[in-house]
Coordinates of N, CA and C in Angstrom, one line a residue:
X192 N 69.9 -47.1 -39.2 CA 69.4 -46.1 -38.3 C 69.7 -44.7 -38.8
X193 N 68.6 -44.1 -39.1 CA 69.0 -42.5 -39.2 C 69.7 -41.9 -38.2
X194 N 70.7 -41.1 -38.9 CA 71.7 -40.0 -37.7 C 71.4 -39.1 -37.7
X195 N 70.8 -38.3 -36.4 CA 70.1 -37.4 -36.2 C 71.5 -36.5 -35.7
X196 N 71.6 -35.3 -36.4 CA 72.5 -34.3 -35.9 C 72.3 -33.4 -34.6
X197 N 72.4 -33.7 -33.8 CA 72.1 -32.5 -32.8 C 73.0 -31.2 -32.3
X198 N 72.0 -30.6 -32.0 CA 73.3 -28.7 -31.7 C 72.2 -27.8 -31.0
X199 N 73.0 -27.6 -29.7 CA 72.4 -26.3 -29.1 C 72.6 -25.0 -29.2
X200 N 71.4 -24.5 -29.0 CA 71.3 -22.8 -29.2 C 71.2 -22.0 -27.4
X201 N 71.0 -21.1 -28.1 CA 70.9 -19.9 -26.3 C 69.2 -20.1 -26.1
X202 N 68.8 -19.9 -25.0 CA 67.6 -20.5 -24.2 C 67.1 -21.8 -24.2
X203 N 68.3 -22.1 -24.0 CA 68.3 -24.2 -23.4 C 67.3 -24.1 -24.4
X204 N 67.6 -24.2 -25.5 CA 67.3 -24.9 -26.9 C 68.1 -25.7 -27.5
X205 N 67.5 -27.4 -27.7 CA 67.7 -28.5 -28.8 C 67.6 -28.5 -29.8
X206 N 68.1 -28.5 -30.9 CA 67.7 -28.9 -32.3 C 68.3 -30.3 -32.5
X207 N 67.1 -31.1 -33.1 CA 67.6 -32.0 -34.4 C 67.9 -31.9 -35.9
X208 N 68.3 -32.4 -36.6 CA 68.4 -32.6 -37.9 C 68.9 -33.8 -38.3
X209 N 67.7 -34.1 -39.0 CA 68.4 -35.7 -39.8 C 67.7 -35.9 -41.2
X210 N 68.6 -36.5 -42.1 CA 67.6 -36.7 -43.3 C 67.0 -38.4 -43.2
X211 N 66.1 -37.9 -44.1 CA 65.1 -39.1 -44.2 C 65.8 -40.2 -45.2
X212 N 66.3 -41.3 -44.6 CA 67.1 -42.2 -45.5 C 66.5 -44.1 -44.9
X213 N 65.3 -43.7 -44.4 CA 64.6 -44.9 -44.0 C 63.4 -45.2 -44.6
X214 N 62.8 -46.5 -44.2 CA 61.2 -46.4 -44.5 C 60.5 -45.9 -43.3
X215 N 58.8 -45.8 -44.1 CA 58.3 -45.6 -43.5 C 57.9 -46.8 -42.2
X216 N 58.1 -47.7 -42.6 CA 58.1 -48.8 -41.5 C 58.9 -48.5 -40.6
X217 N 60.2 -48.3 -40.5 CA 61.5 -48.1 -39.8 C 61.1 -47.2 -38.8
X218 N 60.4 -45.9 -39.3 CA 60.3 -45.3 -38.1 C 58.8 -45.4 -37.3
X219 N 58.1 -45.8 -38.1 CA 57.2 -46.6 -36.9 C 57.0 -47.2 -36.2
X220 N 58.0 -48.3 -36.0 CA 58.2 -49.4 -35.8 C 59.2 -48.9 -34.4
X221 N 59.9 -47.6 -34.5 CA 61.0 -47.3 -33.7 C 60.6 -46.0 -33.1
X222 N 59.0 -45.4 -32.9 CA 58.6 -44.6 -32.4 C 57.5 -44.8 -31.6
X223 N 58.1 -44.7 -29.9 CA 56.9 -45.0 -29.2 C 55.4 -44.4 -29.9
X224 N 54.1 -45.0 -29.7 CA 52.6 -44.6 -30.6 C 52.4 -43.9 -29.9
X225 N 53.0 -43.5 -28.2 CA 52.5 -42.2 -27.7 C 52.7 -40.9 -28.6
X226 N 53.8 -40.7 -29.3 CA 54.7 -39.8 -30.0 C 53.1 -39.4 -31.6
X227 N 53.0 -40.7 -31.5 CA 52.1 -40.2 -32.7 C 51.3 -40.2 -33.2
X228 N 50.0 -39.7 -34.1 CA 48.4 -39.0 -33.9 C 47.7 -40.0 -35.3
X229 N 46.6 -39.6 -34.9 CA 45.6 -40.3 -36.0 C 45.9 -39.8 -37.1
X230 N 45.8 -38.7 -37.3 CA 46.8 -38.0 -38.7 C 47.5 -38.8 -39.3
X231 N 48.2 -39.3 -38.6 CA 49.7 -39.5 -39.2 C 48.8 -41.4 -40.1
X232 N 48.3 -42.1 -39.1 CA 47.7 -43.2 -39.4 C 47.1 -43.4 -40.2
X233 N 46.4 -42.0 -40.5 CA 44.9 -42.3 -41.5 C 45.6 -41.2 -42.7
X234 N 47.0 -41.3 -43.1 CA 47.5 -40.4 -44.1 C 47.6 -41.6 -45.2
X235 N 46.7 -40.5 -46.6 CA 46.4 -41.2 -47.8 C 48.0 -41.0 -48.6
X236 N 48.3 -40.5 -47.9 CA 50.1 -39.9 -49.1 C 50.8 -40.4 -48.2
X237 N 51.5 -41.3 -49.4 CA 52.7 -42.1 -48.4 C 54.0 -41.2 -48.3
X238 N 54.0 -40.1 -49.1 CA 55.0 -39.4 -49.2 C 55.3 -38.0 -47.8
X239 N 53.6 -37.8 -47.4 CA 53.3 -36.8 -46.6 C 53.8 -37.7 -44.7
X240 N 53.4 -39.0 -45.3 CA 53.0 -40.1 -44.3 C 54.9 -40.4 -43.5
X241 N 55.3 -40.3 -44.6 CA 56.9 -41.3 -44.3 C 57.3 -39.9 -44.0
X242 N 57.3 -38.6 -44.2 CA 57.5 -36.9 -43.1 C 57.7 -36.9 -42.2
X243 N 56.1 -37.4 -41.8 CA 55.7 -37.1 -40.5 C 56.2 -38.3 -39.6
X244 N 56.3 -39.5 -39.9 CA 56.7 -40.3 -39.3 C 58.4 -40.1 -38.5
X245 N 59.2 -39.8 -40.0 CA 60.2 -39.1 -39.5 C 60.6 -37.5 -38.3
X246 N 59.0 -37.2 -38.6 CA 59.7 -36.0 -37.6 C 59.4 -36.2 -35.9
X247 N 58.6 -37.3 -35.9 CA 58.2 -38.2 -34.8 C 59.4 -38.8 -34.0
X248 N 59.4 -40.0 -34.9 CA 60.9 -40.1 -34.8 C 62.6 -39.3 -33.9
X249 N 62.3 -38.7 -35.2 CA 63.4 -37.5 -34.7 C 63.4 -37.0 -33.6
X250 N 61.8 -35.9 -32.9 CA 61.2 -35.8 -31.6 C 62.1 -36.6 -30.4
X251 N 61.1 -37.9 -30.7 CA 61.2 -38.9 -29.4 C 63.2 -39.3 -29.6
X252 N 63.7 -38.8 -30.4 CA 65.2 -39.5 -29.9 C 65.8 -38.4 -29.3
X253 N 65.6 -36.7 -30.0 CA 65.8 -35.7 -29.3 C 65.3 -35.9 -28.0
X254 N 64.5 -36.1 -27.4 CA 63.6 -36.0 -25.9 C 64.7 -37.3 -25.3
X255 N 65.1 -38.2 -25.9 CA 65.6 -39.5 -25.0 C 67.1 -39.0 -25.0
X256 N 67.3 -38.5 -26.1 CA 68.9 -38.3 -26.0 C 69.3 -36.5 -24.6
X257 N 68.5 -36.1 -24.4 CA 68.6 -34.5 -24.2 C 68.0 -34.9 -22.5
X258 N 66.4 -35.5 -22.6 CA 65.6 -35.5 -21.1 C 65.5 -36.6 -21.0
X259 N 66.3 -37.7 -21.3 CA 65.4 -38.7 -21.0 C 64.7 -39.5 -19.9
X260 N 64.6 -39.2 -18.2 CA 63.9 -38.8 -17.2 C 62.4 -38.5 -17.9
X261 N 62.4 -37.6 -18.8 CA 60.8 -37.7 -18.7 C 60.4 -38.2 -19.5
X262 N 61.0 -39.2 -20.1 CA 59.8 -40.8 -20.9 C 59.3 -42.0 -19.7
X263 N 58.0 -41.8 -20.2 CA 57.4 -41.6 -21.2 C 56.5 -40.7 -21.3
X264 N 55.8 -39.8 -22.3 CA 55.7 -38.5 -22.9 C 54.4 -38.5 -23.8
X265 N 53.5 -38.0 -24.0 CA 52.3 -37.9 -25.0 C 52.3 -36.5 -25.8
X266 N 52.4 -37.0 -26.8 CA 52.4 -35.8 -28.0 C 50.9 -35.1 -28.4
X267 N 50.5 -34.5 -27.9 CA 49.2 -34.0 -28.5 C 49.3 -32.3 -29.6
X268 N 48.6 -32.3 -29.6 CA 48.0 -30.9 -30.6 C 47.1 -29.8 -29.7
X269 N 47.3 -28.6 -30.3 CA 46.0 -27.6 -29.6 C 45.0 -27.5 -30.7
X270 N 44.2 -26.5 -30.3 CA 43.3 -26.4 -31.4 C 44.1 -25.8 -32.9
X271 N 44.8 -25.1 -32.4 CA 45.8 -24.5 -33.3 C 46.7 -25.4 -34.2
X272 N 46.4 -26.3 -33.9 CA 47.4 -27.4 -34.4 C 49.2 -27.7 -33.9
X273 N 48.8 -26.7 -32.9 CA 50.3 -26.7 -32.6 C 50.9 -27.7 -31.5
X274 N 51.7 -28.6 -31.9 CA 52.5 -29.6 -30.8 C 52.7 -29.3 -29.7
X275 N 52.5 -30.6 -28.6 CA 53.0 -30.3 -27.1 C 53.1 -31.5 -26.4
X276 N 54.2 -31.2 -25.3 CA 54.1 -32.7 -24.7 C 53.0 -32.2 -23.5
X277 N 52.5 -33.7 -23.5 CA 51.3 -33.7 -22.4 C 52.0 -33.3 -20.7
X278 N 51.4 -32.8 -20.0 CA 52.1 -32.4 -18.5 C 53.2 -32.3 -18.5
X279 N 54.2 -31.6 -19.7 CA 56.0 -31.1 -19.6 C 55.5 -29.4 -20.1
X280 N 56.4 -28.9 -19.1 CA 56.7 -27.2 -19.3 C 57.7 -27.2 -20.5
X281 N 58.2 -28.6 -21.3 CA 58.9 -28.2 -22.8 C 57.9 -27.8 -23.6
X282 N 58.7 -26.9 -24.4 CA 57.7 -26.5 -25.7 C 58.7 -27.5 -27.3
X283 N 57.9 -27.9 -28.2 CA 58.4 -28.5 -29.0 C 57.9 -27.5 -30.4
X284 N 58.9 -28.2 -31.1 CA 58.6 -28.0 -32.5 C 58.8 -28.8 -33.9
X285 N 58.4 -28.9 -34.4 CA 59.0 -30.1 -35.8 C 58.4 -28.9 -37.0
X286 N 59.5 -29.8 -38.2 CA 59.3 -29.0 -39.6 C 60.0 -30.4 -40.5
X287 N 59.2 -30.3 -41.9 CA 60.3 -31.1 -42.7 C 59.7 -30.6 -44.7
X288 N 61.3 -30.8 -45.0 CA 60.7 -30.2 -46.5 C 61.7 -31.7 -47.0
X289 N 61.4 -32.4 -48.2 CA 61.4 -32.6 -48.9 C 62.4 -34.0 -48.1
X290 N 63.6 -34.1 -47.9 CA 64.1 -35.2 -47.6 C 65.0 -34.9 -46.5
X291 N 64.2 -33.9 -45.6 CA 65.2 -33.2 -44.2 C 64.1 -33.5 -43.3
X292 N 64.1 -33.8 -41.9 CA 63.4 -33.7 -41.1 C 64.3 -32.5 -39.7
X293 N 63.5 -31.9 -39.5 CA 63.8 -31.5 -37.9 C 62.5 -31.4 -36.9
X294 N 63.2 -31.7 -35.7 CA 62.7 -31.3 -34.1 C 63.2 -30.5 -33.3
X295 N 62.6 -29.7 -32.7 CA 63.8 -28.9 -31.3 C 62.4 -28.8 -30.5
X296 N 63.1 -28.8 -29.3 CA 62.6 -29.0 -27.6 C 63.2 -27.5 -27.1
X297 N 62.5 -26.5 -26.4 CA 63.1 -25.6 -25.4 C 62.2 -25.4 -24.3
X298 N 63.0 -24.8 -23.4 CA 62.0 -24.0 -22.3 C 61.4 -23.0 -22.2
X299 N 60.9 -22.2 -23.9 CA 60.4 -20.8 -24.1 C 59.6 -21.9 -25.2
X300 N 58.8 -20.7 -25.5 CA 58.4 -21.0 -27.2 C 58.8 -21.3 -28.4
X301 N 58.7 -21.8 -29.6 CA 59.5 -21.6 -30.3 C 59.1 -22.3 -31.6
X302 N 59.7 -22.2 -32.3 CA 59.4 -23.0 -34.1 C 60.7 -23.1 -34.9
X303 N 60.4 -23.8 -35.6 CA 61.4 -24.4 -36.3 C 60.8 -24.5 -37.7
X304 N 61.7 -24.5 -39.0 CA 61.0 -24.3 -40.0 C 62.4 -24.9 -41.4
X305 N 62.0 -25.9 -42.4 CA 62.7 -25.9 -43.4 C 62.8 -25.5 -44.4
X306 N 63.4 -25.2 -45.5 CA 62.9 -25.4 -46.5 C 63.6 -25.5 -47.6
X307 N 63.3 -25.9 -48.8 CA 64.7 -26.4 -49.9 C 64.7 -25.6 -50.7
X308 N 66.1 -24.9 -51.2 CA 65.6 -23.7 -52.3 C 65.3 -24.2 -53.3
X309 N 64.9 -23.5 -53.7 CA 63.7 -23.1 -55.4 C 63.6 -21.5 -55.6
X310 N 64.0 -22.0 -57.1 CA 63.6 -20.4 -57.4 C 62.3 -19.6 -58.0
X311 N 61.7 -20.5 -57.3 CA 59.9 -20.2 -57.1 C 59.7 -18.9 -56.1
X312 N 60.8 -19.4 -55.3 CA 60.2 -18.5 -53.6 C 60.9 -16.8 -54.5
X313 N 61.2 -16.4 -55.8 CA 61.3 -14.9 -56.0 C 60.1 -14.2 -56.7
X314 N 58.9 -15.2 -56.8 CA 58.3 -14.5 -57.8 C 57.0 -15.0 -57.0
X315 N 56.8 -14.9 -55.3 CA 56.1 -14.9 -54.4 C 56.3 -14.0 -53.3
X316 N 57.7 -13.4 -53.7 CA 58.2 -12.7 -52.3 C 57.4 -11.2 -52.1
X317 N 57.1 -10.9 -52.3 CA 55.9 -9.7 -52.6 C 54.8 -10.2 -51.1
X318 N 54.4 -11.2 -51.6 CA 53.2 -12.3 -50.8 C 53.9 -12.0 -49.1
X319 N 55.3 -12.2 -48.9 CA 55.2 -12.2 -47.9 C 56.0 -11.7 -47.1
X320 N 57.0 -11.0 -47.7 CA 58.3 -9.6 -47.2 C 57.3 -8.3 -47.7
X321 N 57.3 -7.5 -46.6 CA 57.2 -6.4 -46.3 C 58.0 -5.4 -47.0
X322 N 57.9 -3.4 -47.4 CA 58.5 -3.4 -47.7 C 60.2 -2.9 -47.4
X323 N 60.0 -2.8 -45.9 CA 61.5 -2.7 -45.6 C 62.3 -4.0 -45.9
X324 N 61.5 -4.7 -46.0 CA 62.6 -6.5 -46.3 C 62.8 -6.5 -47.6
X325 N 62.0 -6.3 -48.2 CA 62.4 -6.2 -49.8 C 63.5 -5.1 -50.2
X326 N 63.2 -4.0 -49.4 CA 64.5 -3.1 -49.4 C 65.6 -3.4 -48.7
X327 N 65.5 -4.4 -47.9 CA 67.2 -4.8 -47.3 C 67.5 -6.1 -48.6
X328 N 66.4 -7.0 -48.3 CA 67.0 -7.9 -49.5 C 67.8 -7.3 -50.9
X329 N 66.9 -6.3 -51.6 CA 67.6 -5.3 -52.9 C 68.9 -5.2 -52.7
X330 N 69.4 -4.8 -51.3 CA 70.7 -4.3 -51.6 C 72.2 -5.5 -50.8
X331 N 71.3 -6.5 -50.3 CA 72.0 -7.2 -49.6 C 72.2 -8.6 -49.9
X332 N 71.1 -9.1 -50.2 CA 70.6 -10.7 -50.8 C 71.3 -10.8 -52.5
X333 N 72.8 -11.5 -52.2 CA 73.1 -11.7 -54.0 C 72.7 -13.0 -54.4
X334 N 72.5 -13.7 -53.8 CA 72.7 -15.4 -54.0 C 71.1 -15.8 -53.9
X335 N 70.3 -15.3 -53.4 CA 68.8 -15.7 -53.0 C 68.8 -16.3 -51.2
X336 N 70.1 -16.6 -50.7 CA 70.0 -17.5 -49.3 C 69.0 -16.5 -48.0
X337 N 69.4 -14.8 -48.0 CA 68.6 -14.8 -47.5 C 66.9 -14.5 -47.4
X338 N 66.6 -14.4 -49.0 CA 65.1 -14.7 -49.0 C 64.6 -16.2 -48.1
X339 N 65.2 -16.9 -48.7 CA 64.8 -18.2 -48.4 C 64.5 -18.2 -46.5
X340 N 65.9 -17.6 -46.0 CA 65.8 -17.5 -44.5 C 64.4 -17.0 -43.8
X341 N 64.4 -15.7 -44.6 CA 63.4 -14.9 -43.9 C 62.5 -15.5 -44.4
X342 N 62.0 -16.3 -45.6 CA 60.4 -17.3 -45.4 C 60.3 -18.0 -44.4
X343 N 61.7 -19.1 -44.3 CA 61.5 -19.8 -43.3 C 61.6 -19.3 -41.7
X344 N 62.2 -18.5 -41.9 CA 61.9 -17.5 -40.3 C 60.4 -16.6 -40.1
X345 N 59.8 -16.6 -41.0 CA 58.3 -16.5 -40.8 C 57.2 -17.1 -40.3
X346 N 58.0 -18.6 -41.0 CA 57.3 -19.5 -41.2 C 57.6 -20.3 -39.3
X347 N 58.7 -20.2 -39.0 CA 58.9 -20.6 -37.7 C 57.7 -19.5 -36.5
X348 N 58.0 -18.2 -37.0 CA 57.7 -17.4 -36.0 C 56.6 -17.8 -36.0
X349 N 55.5 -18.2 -36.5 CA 54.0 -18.5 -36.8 C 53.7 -20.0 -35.8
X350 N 54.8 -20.7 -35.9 CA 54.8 -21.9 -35.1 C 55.1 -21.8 -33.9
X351 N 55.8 -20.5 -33.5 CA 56.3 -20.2 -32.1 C 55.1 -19.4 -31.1
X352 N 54.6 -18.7 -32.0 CA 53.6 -17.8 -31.8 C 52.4 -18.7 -31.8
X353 N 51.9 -19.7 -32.3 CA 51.4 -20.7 -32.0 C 49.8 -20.3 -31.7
X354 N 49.1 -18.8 -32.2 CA 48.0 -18.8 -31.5 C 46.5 -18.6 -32.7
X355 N 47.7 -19.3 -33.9 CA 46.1 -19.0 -35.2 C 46.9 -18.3 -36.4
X356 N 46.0 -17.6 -37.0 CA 46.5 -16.8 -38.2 C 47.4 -15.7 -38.1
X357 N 48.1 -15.3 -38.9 CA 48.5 -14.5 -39.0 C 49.0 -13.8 -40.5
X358 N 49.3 -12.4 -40.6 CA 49.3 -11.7 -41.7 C 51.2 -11.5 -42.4
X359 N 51.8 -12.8 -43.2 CA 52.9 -12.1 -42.9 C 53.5 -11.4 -43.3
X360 N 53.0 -10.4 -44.1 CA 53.1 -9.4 -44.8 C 53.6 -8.1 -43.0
X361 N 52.3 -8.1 -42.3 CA 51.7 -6.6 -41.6 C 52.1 -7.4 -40.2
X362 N 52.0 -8.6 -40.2 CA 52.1 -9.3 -38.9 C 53.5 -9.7 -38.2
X363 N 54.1 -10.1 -39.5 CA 55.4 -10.7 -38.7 C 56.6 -9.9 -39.6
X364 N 58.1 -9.8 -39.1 CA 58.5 -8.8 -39.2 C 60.3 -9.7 -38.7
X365 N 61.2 -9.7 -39.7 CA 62.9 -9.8 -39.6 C 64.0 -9.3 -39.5
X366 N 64.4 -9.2 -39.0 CA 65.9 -8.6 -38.9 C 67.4 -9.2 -38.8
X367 N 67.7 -9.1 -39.9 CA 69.1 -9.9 -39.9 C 70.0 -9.2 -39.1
X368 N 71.2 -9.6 -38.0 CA 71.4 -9.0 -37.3 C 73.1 -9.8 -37.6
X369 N 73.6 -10.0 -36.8 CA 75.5 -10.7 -37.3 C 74.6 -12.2 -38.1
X370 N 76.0 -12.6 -38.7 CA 75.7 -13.6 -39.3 C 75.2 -15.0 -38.1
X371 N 74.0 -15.6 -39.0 CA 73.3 -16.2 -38.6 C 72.6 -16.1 -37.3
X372 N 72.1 -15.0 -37.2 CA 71.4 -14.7 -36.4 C 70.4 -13.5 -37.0
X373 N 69.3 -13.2 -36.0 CA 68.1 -12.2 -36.3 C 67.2 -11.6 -35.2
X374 N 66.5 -11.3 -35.5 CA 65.4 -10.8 -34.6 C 63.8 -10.8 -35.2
X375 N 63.1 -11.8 -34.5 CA 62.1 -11.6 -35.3 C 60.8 -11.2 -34.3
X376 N 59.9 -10.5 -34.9 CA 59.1 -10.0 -34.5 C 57.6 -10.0 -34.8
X377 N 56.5 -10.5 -33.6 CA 55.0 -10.8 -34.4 C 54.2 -9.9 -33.5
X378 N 53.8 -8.9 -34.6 CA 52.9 -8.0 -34.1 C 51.1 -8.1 -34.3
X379 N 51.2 -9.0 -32.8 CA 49.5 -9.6 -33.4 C 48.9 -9.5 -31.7
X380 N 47.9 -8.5 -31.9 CA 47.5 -7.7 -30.5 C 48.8 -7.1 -29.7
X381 N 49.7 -7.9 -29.2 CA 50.3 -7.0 -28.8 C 51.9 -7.9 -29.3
X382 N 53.1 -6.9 -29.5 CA 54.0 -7.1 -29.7 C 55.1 -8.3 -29.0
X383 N 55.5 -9.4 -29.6 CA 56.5 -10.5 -28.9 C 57.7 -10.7 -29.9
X384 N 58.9 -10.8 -29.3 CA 60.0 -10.7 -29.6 C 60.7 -12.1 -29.5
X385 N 61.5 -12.6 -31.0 CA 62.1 -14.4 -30.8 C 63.4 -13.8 -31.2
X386 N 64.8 -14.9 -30.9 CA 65.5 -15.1 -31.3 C 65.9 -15.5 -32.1
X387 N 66.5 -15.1 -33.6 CA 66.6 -16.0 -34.6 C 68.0 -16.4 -34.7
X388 N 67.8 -18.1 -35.2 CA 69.1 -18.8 -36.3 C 68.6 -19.1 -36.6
X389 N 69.6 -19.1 -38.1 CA 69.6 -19.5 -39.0 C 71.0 -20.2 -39.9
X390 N 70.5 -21.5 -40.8 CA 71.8 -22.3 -40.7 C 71.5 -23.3 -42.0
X391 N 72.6 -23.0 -42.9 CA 72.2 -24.1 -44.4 C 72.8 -24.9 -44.4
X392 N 71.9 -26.5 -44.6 CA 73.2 -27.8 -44.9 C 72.6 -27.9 -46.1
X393 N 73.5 -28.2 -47.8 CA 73.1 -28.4 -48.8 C 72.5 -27.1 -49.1
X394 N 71.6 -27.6 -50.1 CA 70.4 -26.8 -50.7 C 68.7 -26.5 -49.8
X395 N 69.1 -26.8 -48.3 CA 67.9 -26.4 -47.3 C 68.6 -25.2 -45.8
X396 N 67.3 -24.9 -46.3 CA 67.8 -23.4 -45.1 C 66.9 -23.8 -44.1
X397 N 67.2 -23.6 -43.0 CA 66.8 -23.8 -41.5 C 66.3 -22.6 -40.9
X398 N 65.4 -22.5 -39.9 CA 65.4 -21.0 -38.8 C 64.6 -21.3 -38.2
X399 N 65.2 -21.2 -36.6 CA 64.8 -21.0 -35.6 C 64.5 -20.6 -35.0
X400 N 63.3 -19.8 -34.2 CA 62.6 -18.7 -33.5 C 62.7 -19.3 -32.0
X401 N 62.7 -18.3 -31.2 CA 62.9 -19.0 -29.5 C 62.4 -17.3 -29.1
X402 N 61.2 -17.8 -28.2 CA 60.5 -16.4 -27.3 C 61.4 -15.5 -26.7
X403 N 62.0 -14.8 -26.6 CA 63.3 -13.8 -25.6 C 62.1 -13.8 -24.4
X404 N 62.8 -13.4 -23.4 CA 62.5 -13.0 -21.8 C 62.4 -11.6 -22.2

């Protein structure tokens, strides 16, 4: 059985984390079919296939271990593509890179986002740091960890914000604030404000976005 790490944040926010050390059978076999979509069924890549299965997975043991009162639960999508349980005021989120899965559950908005470093993500960063970020990174980022964050803290806020496209150059916006924390910001019609963590196990950086009040 995968061991899913769990740890809470501020705004009655869950996070999971577990790596993928099963088959893809294992976790289908161990994930109510409410939890999961035609997508996932009619996936030609068994590598995309055994992800998503895991972050299903992950989901439904977060929700049993955290609410479990409200199983059973239906996972659907918006137009937007973005996760939800059917008739629950939780908001969810899932992310997975390479051999990490996560889920988090809150009662704001929110995203969640992985990713494994590579040193691809410096000769893209133009694409998607603005230029005050590229000027804090210049003088602050020696190691590359916090580029990596602020992709993946983009990359959450876009999942939290949940309402389509966005620019994230002009649109979305970071702020490193004490360690492992931030402020992130998506300026799209009108301005909304998340809470950031951020948190590395190994060679994968994490970040979490949660709506502020």
């Amino acid at each position: 059985m995968s061991q899913i790490i769990t740890e809470e944040y501020p705004n009655s926010t869950v996070v999971g984390f577990m790596k993928l050390d099963q088959t893809a059978n294992f976790y289908y076999e161990n994930t109510p079919f409410s939890f999961l979509d035609a997508s996932i069924h009619d996936a030609k890549n068994s590598k995309k296939k055994l992800e998503s299965l895991a972050n299903r997975y992950c989901l439904f043991n977060l929700i049993k271990n955290s609410y479990p009162d409200l199983l059973p639960l239906n996972v659907l999508k918006t137009r937007a593509n973005k996760p939800y349980l059917e008739g629950s005021l939780l908001h969810i989120s899932l992310s997975h890179s390479n051999q990490w899965s996560a889920a988090a559950i809150s009662d704001y908005p929110l995203g969640i986002d992985i990713q494994i470093k590579t040193e691809k993500i410096k000769v893209v960063a133009s694409k998607f740091c603005n230029e005050a970020e590229l000027d804090w990174l210049s003088r602050h980022d020696i190691d590359g960890d916090y580029l990596h964050w602020l992709w993946s803290a983009k990359e959450s806020l876009i999942k939290a914000y949940g309402l389509g496209s966005v620019d994230f150059r002009k649109d979305l916006g970071v702020l490193f604030m004490e360690e492992g924390k931030g402020l992130g910001i998506v300026d799209k019609e009108k301005k909304s404000y998340y809470d950031l963590h951020f948190q590395k196990i190994n060679n994968y950086y994490f970040a979490i976005s949660t709506l502020t009040l």
